[in-house]
Short mmCIF file of C-alpha atoms and ligand atoms in Angstrom, two decimals:
data_model
loop_
_atom_site.label_atom_id
_atom_site.label_comp_id
_atom_site.label_asym_id
_atom_site.label_seq_id
_atom_site.Cartn_x
_atom_site.Cartn_y
_atom_site.Cartn_z
CA UNK A 1221 115.52 222.37 140.50
CA UNK A 1222 114.99 222.29 144.28
CA UNK A 1223 116.69 219.53 146.17
CA UNK A 1224 117.23 218.77 149.84
CA UNK A 1225 119.50 215.77 149.61
CA UNK A 1226 121.62 213.75 147.22
CA UNK A 1227 125.16 214.32 146.08
CA UNK A 1228 126.83 217.69 146.47
CA UNK A 1229 128.33 217.31 143.00
CA UNK A 1230 127.18 214.96 140.31
CA UNK A 1231 129.25 214.62 137.14
CA UNK A 1232 127.25 212.90 134.41
CA UNK A 1233 128.77 211.54 131.16
CA UNK A 1234 131.25 214.40 130.98
CA UNK A 1235 133.11 214.72 127.67
CA UNK A 1236 135.76 217.40 127.25
CA UNK A 1237 137.52 217.39 123.91
CA UNK A 1238 140.37 219.46 122.47
CA UNK A 1239 139.48 220.29 118.87
CA UNK A 1240 142.88 220.79 117.24
CA UNK A 1241 144.07 221.11 113.64
CA UNK A 1242 145.83 217.74 113.96
CA UNK A 1243 142.69 216.00 115.24
CA UNK A 1244 140.46 215.67 118.31
CA UNK A 1245 141.94 214.81 121.70
CA UNK A 1246 139.23 213.21 123.84
CA UNK A 1247 140.80 214.19 127.16
CA UNK A 1248 137.68 213.24 129.16
CA UNK A 1249 135.39 210.85 127.35
CA UNK A 1250 132.28 209.94 129.32
CA UNK A 1251 133.17 210.28 132.99
CA UNK A 1252 130.50 210.03 135.70
CA UNK A 1253 130.76 210.19 139.49
CA UNK A 1254 129.02 211.60 142.57
CA UNK A 1255 130.67 213.42 145.46
CA UNK A 1256 128.77 213.65 148.75
CA UNK A 1257 129.07 216.21 151.55
CA UNK A 1258 131.87 215.33 153.94
CA UNK A 1259 133.40 212.76 151.57
CA UNK A 1260 137.01 212.65 150.40
CA UNK A 1261 136.78 211.43 146.83
CA UNK A 1262 139.98 210.37 145.07
CA UNK A 1263 140.68 210.52 141.35
CA UNK A 1264 143.82 208.62 140.45
CA UNK A 1265 145.75 207.85 137.28
CA UNK A 1266 149.01 208.48 135.44
CA UNK A 1267 149.64 211.85 133.85
CA UNK A 1268 147.52 212.27 130.73
CA UNK A 1269 144.65 210.16 132.13
CA UNK A 1270 142.24 213.12 132.18
CA UNK A 1271 142.06 213.82 135.90
CA UNK A 1272 143.24 217.44 135.65
CA UNK A 1273 140.96 218.17 132.68
CA UNK A 1274 138.07 216.72 134.71
CA UNK A 1275 138.61 219.22 137.52
CA UNK A 1276 139.23 222.08 135.09
CA UNK A 1277 135.89 221.17 133.51
CA UNK A 1278 134.18 221.32 136.93
CA UNK A 1279 135.73 224.74 137.58
CA UNK A 1280 134.98 225.78 133.97
CA UNK A 1281 138.60 226.79 133.37
CA UNK A 1282 139.38 224.52 130.42
CA UNK A 1283 141.64 226.48 128.06
CA UNK A 1284 141.04 226.78 124.30
CA UNK A 1285 140.78 224.70 122.17
CA UNK A 1286 139.28 222.55 124.91
CA UNK A 1287 135.49 222.36 125.07
CA UNK A 1288 132.91 220.49 127.12
CA UNK A 1289 131.01 218.80 124.30
CA UNK A 1290 128.61 216.71 126.39
CA UNK A 1291 127.46 215.97 129.91
CA UNK A 1292 126.29 217.64 133.07
CA UNK A 1293 128.07 218.94 136.17
CA UNK A 1294 125.30 219.31 138.76
CA UNK A 1295 126.17 221.31 141.88
CA UNK A 1296 123.88 221.47 144.91
CA UNK A 1297 123.98 224.90 146.51
CA UNK A 1298 121.88 226.98 148.93
CA UNK A 1299 118.82 228.44 147.25
CA UNK A 1300 119.42 231.92 145.90
CA UNK A 1301 115.95 233.26 146.81
CA UNK A 1302 116.82 233.12 150.51
CA UNK A 1303 114.39 230.31 151.34
CA UNK A 1304 115.72 227.26 153.13
CA UNK A 1305 117.06 224.25 151.29
CA UNK A 1306 119.24 223.70 148.27
CA UNK A 1307 118.90 223.99 144.53
CA UNK A 1308 120.74 222.15 141.78
CA UNK A 1309 122.67 224.03 139.12
CA UNK A 1310 124.26 222.60 135.97
CA UNK A 1311 127.68 224.28 135.73
CA UNK A 1312 127.97 223.26 132.06
CA UNK A 1313 125.13 225.66 131.25
CA UNK A 1314 126.97 228.69 132.70
CA UNK A 1315 129.03 231.23 130.79
CA UNK A 1316 132.62 230.16 131.63
CA UNK A 1317 133.60 233.83 132.02
CA UNK A 1318 130.38 235.08 133.62
CA UNK A 1319 129.77 236.35 137.15
CA UNK A 1320 127.87 233.27 138.31
CA UNK A 1321 130.72 230.79 137.80
CA UNK A 1322 133.20 233.34 139.19
CA UNK A 1323 131.08 233.49 142.35
CA UNK A 1324 131.00 229.69 142.58
CA UNK A 1325 134.79 229.41 142.07
CA UNK A 1326 136.33 230.41 145.37
CA UNK A 1327 132.90 230.56 147.00
CA UNK A 1328 131.17 227.16 146.72
CA UNK A 1329 134.12 225.34 145.16
CA UNK A 1330 137.76 226.17 145.94
CA UNK A 1331 140.94 224.83 144.38
CA UNK A 1332 144.13 223.90 146.20
CA UNK A 1333 146.60 223.88 143.30
CA UNK A 1334 149.70 221.77 142.77
CA UNK A 1335 152.19 224.59 142.88
CA UNK A 1336 151.46 227.33 145.45
CA UNK A 1337 154.45 229.39 144.32
CA UNK A 1338 152.74 230.22 141.04
CA UNK A 1339 149.34 230.68 142.72
CA UNK A 1340 150.43 233.64 144.83
CA UNK A 1341 151.55 236.84 143.16
CA UNK A 1342 155.15 237.58 144.20
CA UNK A 1343 154.50 241.34 144.29
CA UNK A 1344 151.62 241.35 146.77
CA UNK A 1345 151.72 240.22 150.39
CA UNK A 1346 150.09 236.95 151.40
CA UNK A 1347 147.68 238.93 153.58
CA UNK A 1348 146.52 241.25 150.82
CA UNK A 1349 145.83 238.32 148.52
CA UNK A 1350 143.79 236.41 151.12
CA UNK A 1351 141.97 239.62 152.15
CA UNK A 1352 141.12 240.34 148.50
CA UNK A 1353 139.72 236.82 148.06
CA UNK A 1354 137.61 237.19 151.22
CA UNK A 1355 136.24 240.60 150.19
CA UNK A 1356 135.42 239.31 146.70
CA UNK A 1357 132.97 236.79 148.15
CA UNK A 1358 131.87 238.31 151.47
CA UNK A 1359 130.40 241.71 152.35
CA UNK A 1360 132.80 242.60 155.15
CA UNK A 1361 135.21 245.47 155.74
CA UNK A 1362 138.97 245.37 155.32
CA UNK A 1363 139.84 245.06 159.01
CA UNK A 1364 137.36 242.21 159.52
CA UNK A 1365 138.77 240.50 156.42
CA UNK A 1366 142.31 240.91 157.78
CA UNK A 1367 141.26 239.41 161.12
CA UNK A 1368 139.65 236.50 159.29
CA UNK A 1369 142.77 235.99 157.13
CA UNK A 1370 144.93 235.91 160.27
CA UNK A 1371 142.59 233.39 161.94
CA UNK A 1372 142.62 231.20 158.83
CA UNK A 1373 146.43 231.18 158.74
CA UNK A 1374 146.45 230.23 162.42
CA UNK A 1375 143.86 227.49 161.84
CA UNK A 1376 146.00 225.84 159.15
CA UNK A 1377 149.05 225.89 161.43
CA UNK A 1378 151.00 228.90 160.16
CA UNK A 1379 153.05 230.21 163.12
CA UNK A 1380 153.02 233.98 163.85
CA UNK A 1381 150.06 234.53 161.47
CA UNK A 1382 149.83 238.30 162.08
CA UNK A 1383 153.42 238.72 160.86
CA UNK A 1384 152.98 236.34 157.90
CA UNK A 1385 150.12 238.47 156.58
CA UNK A 1386 152.67 241.14 155.67
CA UNK A 1387 155.15 238.76 154.06
CA UNK A 1388 155.46 237.70 150.42
CA UNK A 1389 155.07 234.13 149.14
CA UNK A 1390 158.77 233.90 148.28
CA UNK A 1391 159.65 234.55 151.94
CA UNK A 1392 157.82 231.39 153.09
CA UNK A 1393 159.03 227.79 153.04
CA UNK A 1394 157.28 225.36 150.66
CA UNK A 1395 155.26 223.88 153.54
CA UNK A 1396 154.09 227.29 154.82
CA UNK A 1397 153.19 228.39 151.28
CA UNK A 1398 151.08 225.27 150.89
CA UNK A 1399 149.34 225.99 154.21
CA UNK A 1400 148.75 229.61 153.15
CA UNK A 1401 147.15 228.49 149.89
CA UNK A 1402 144.90 226.11 151.85
CA UNK A 1403 143.92 229.07 154.09
CA UNK A 1404 143.03 231.08 150.98
CA UNK A 1405 140.97 228.18 149.60
CA UNK A 1406 139.06 227.97 152.90
CA UNK A 1407 138.35 231.68 153.18
CA UNK A 1408 134.74 231.46 152.00
CA UNK A 1409 133.81 228.16 153.66
CA UNK A 1410 133.56 226.22 150.39
CA UNK A 1411 131.33 223.15 150.38
CA UNK A 1412 133.75 221.47 147.98
CA UNK A 1413 137.54 221.65 147.95
CA UNK A 1414 139.47 220.37 144.95
CA UNK A 1415 143.02 219.40 145.85
CA UNK A 1416 145.11 218.92 142.69
CA UNK A 1417 148.21 216.88 143.66
CA UNK A 1418 148.59 219.28 146.63
CA UNK A 1419 151.78 217.69 147.92
CA UNK A 1420 153.75 217.44 144.66
CA UNK A 1421 155.99 220.41 145.45
CA UNK A 1422 156.79 219.58 149.10
CA UNK A 1423 159.08 217.13 150.90
CA UNK A 1424 157.85 213.87 152.49
CA UNK A 1425 157.54 215.31 156.02
CA UNK A 1426 155.57 218.32 154.81
CA UNK A 1427 153.45 216.00 152.66
CA UNK A 1428 152.39 214.05 155.76
CA UNK A 1429 151.57 217.30 157.59
CA UNK A 1430 149.52 218.70 154.68
CA UNK A 1431 147.56 215.44 154.29
CA UNK A 1432 146.84 215.40 158.04
CA UNK A 1433 145.72 219.03 157.90
CA UNK A 1434 143.34 218.35 155.00
CA UNK A 1435 141.80 215.40 156.86
CA UNK A 1436 141.32 217.55 159.99
CA UNK A 1437 139.76 220.39 157.99
CA UNK A 1438 137.41 218.01 156.21
CA UNK A 1439 136.26 216.61 159.58
CA UNK A 1440 135.86 220.05 161.19
CA UNK A 1441 134.03 221.73 158.31
CA UNK A 1442 132.30 218.64 156.84
CA UNK A 1443 133.52 219.86 153.42
CA UNK A 1444 133.78 217.44 150.55
CA UNK A 1445 137.22 217.10 148.96
CA UNK A 1446 138.06 215.85 145.49
CA UNK A 1447 141.63 214.68 145.81
CA UNK A 1448 143.59 214.31 142.56
CA UNK A 1449 146.79 212.28 142.56
CA UNK A 1450 148.85 209.78 140.59
CA UNK A 1451 149.64 207.98 143.87
CA UNK A 1452 147.28 205.25 145.08
CA UNK A 1453 149.24 205.19 148.35
CA UNK A 1454 148.07 208.74 149.09
CA UNK A 1455 144.51 207.78 148.14
CA UNK A 1456 144.66 204.95 150.69
CA UNK A 1457 145.47 207.47 153.42
CA UNK A 1458 143.00 210.12 152.35
CA UNK A 1459 139.94 209.00 150.45
CA UNK A 1460 136.87 206.89 151.17
CA UNK A 1461 135.90 206.47 147.51
CA UNK A 1462 138.09 206.37 144.40
CA UNK A 1463 137.81 206.61 140.63
CA UNK A 1464 140.69 205.19 138.59
CA UNK A 1465 141.10 206.91 135.21
CA UNK A 1466 143.06 205.98 132.09
CA UNK A 1467 143.09 207.83 128.76
CA UNK A 1468 140.03 209.92 129.63
CA UNK A 1469 137.89 206.99 130.75
CA UNK A 1470 136.98 205.49 134.11
CA UNK A 1471 138.54 202.06 134.54
CA UNK A 1472 137.25 201.31 138.03
CA UNK A 1473 135.26 203.03 140.78
CA UNK A 1474 134.36 202.05 144.31
CA UNK A 1475 135.00 202.40 148.03
CA UNK A 1476 138.73 202.61 148.75
CA UNK A 1477 138.67 199.61 151.12
CA UNK A 1478 137.10 197.38 148.47
CA UNK A 1479 139.40 198.55 145.69
CA UNK A 1480 142.51 198.02 147.82
CA UNK A 1481 141.44 194.61 149.08
CA UNK A 1482 139.95 193.33 145.84
CA UNK A 1483 141.07 195.43 142.86
CA UNK A 1484 139.34 194.14 139.76
CA UNK A 1485 140.66 196.08 136.78
CA UNK A 1486 144.11 194.98 135.54
CA UNK A 1487 145.19 198.66 135.49
CA UNK A 1488 144.21 199.15 139.16
CA UNK A 1489 145.99 195.90 140.02
CA UNK A 1490 149.13 197.10 138.24
CA UNK A 1491 149.01 200.50 139.99
CA UNK A 1492 148.71 198.76 143.36
CA UNK A 1493 151.65 196.44 142.63
CA UNK A 1494 153.82 199.48 141.98
CA UNK A 1495 153.23 201.06 145.45
CA UNK A 1496 156.22 200.59 147.77
CA UNK A 1497 155.33 198.89 151.07
CA UNK A 1498 157.15 198.00 154.26
CA UNK A 1499 157.34 194.44 152.89
CA UNK A 1500 159.18 195.61 149.71
CA UNK A 1501 162.68 194.16 149.51
CA UNK A 1502 165.40 196.81 149.68
CA UNK A 1503 167.19 197.46 146.36
CA UNK A 1504 164.64 195.34 144.47
CA UNK A 1505 162.82 197.27 141.75
CA UNK A 1506 159.05 197.55 142.16
CA UNK A 1507 156.96 196.13 139.32
CA UNK A 1508 156.10 198.73 136.70
CA UNK A 1509 153.35 198.81 134.10
CA UNK A 1510 154.81 197.71 130.78
CA UNK A 1511 154.68 200.08 127.81
CA UNK A 1512 153.71 203.71 127.97
CA UNK A 1513 150.56 205.77 127.67
CA UNK A 1514 149.67 206.09 123.97
CA UNK A 1515 149.83 209.47 122.26
CA UNK A 1516 146.41 211.16 122.62
CA UNK A 1517 146.02 211.30 118.81
CA UNK A 1518 146.71 207.60 118.68
CA UNK A 1519 144.28 206.04 121.12
CA UNK A 1520 144.04 202.28 120.70
CA UNK A 1521 140.89 200.76 119.24
CA UNK A 1522 139.00 198.66 121.78
CA UNK A 1523 139.88 198.73 125.46
CA UNK A 1524 142.23 201.72 125.91
CA UNK A 1525 144.44 199.70 128.25
CA UNK A 1526 144.79 196.62 126.01
CA UNK A 1527 148.32 197.34 124.63
CA UNK A 1528 149.66 197.27 128.22
CA UNK A 1529 147.32 194.69 129.74
CA UNK A 1530 148.78 191.31 130.70
CA UNK A 1531 145.29 189.77 130.66
CA UNK A 1532 144.12 191.08 127.28
CA UNK A 1533 142.04 188.76 125.14
CA UNK A 1534 142.99 189.13 121.45
CA UNK A 1535 140.03 189.51 119.13
CA UNK A 1536 137.94 190.97 121.92
CA UNK A 1537 139.83 193.57 123.94
CA UNK A 1538 141.46 195.07 120.83
CA UNK A 1539 138.17 195.32 118.95
CA UNK A 1540 135.49 196.46 121.41
CA UNK A 1541 135.53 198.99 124.27
CA UNK A 1542 134.19 197.70 127.60
CA UNK A 1543 131.53 199.81 129.33
CA UNK A 1544 131.67 200.73 133.01
CA UNK A 1545 129.42 198.21 134.77
CA UNK A 1546 128.56 197.31 138.36
CA UNK A 1547 130.53 194.26 139.47
CA UNK A 1548 129.68 192.96 142.95
CA UNK A 1549 127.98 195.18 145.49
CA UNK A 1550 130.06 198.31 145.38
CA UNK A 1551 132.52 198.40 142.47
CA UNK A 1552 132.10 199.44 138.85
CA UNK A 1553 134.61 198.16 136.32
CA UNK A 1554 135.35 198.64 132.59
CA UNK A 1555 136.76 195.24 131.70
CA UNK A 1556 135.62 192.22 129.69
CA UNK A 1557 137.00 189.88 132.35
CA UNK A 1558 133.86 190.66 134.40
CA UNK A 1559 131.09 191.39 131.91
CA UNK A 1560 130.32 191.67 128.23
CA UNK A 1561 128.83 195.18 128.09
CA UNK A 1562 130.50 197.46 125.60
CA UNK A 1563 130.46 201.16 124.79
CA UNK A 1564 128.10 201.67 121.83
CA UNK A 1565 129.83 202.71 118.57
FE1 LIG B 2237 142.67 193.98 129.90
FE2 LIG B 2237 140.76 193.25 128.18
FE3 LIG B 2237 140.09 194.02 130.64
FE4 LIG B 2237 140.99 195.78 128.86
S1 LIG B 2237 139.09 194.63 128.73
S2 LIG B 2237 141.60 195.64 130.97
S3 LIG B 2237 142.51 194.58 127.77
S4 LIG B 2237 141.30 192.22 130.07
#
């Protein structure tokens, strides 16, 4: 399909299930969102909410026995026949091991992983790994690729980039490793960067530097970024739009400003209460969300959040599952406090 405008990535009713002997884990169970060029789009939730499986589904790297059982992942990309404009491709229809998705991964869409130490091979230099990634996607010679790798390292703030090219990942500090992995992700000018908790493995100072760098890169290159985190505080600094996930479902979606000023879903409200602020009293514990995330084989009937929700309505929230519905001008919420629409059986 030819298309000149619209979202860069459109995820439609995505369902990724793990079909196991013990039962079916519905890790992602009907998630939809759009990401536009130049947008930083946050996906937030506790571990086990489905955010990592969502991005693995987009990259088509879900491991067995996981399977995309329904939905579309529509990517807008330059037309392959060389004419101007874009075309839309459904990534779900591609062979997960085929050349087309391999070209898209690292080319159109690049991943900045949580743990850069395990992303670089310890037995090859940083330079050789970035050069290999460049030459995989671009028809340029080795010296030109080396020059580009050096420039990328310099652009992401790695000092003495020429020397770093010949070093190994274990010789770099955590902050420099994270910058080097960002350089590798950028090497083919991706339209979409996926940053999966990119500051988990670094200290607070480095975290602030990495977040600033990502914002600068997004502005300079007009790339879109999907930013995955469990931390709504980081989302507030980074994203313009956010999706809040819980147990594989979207609880709330909307512009970050609206969700921070007027959170509607009780889960979003609870997440926001648990963010430390300058007004927090020293040595006073922050509010936490009562209970814990249910075992994936034991998902509650009805609203998935009802066992932990302080506003649950017995006889309603524990029987029916609320659908995601528009509430107000910009937000969408899955909660019976705001509407009566439910997910069909
Ligand atoms: Fe709470 Fe009910 Fe809303 Fe679920 S539907 S979040 S249980 S009030």
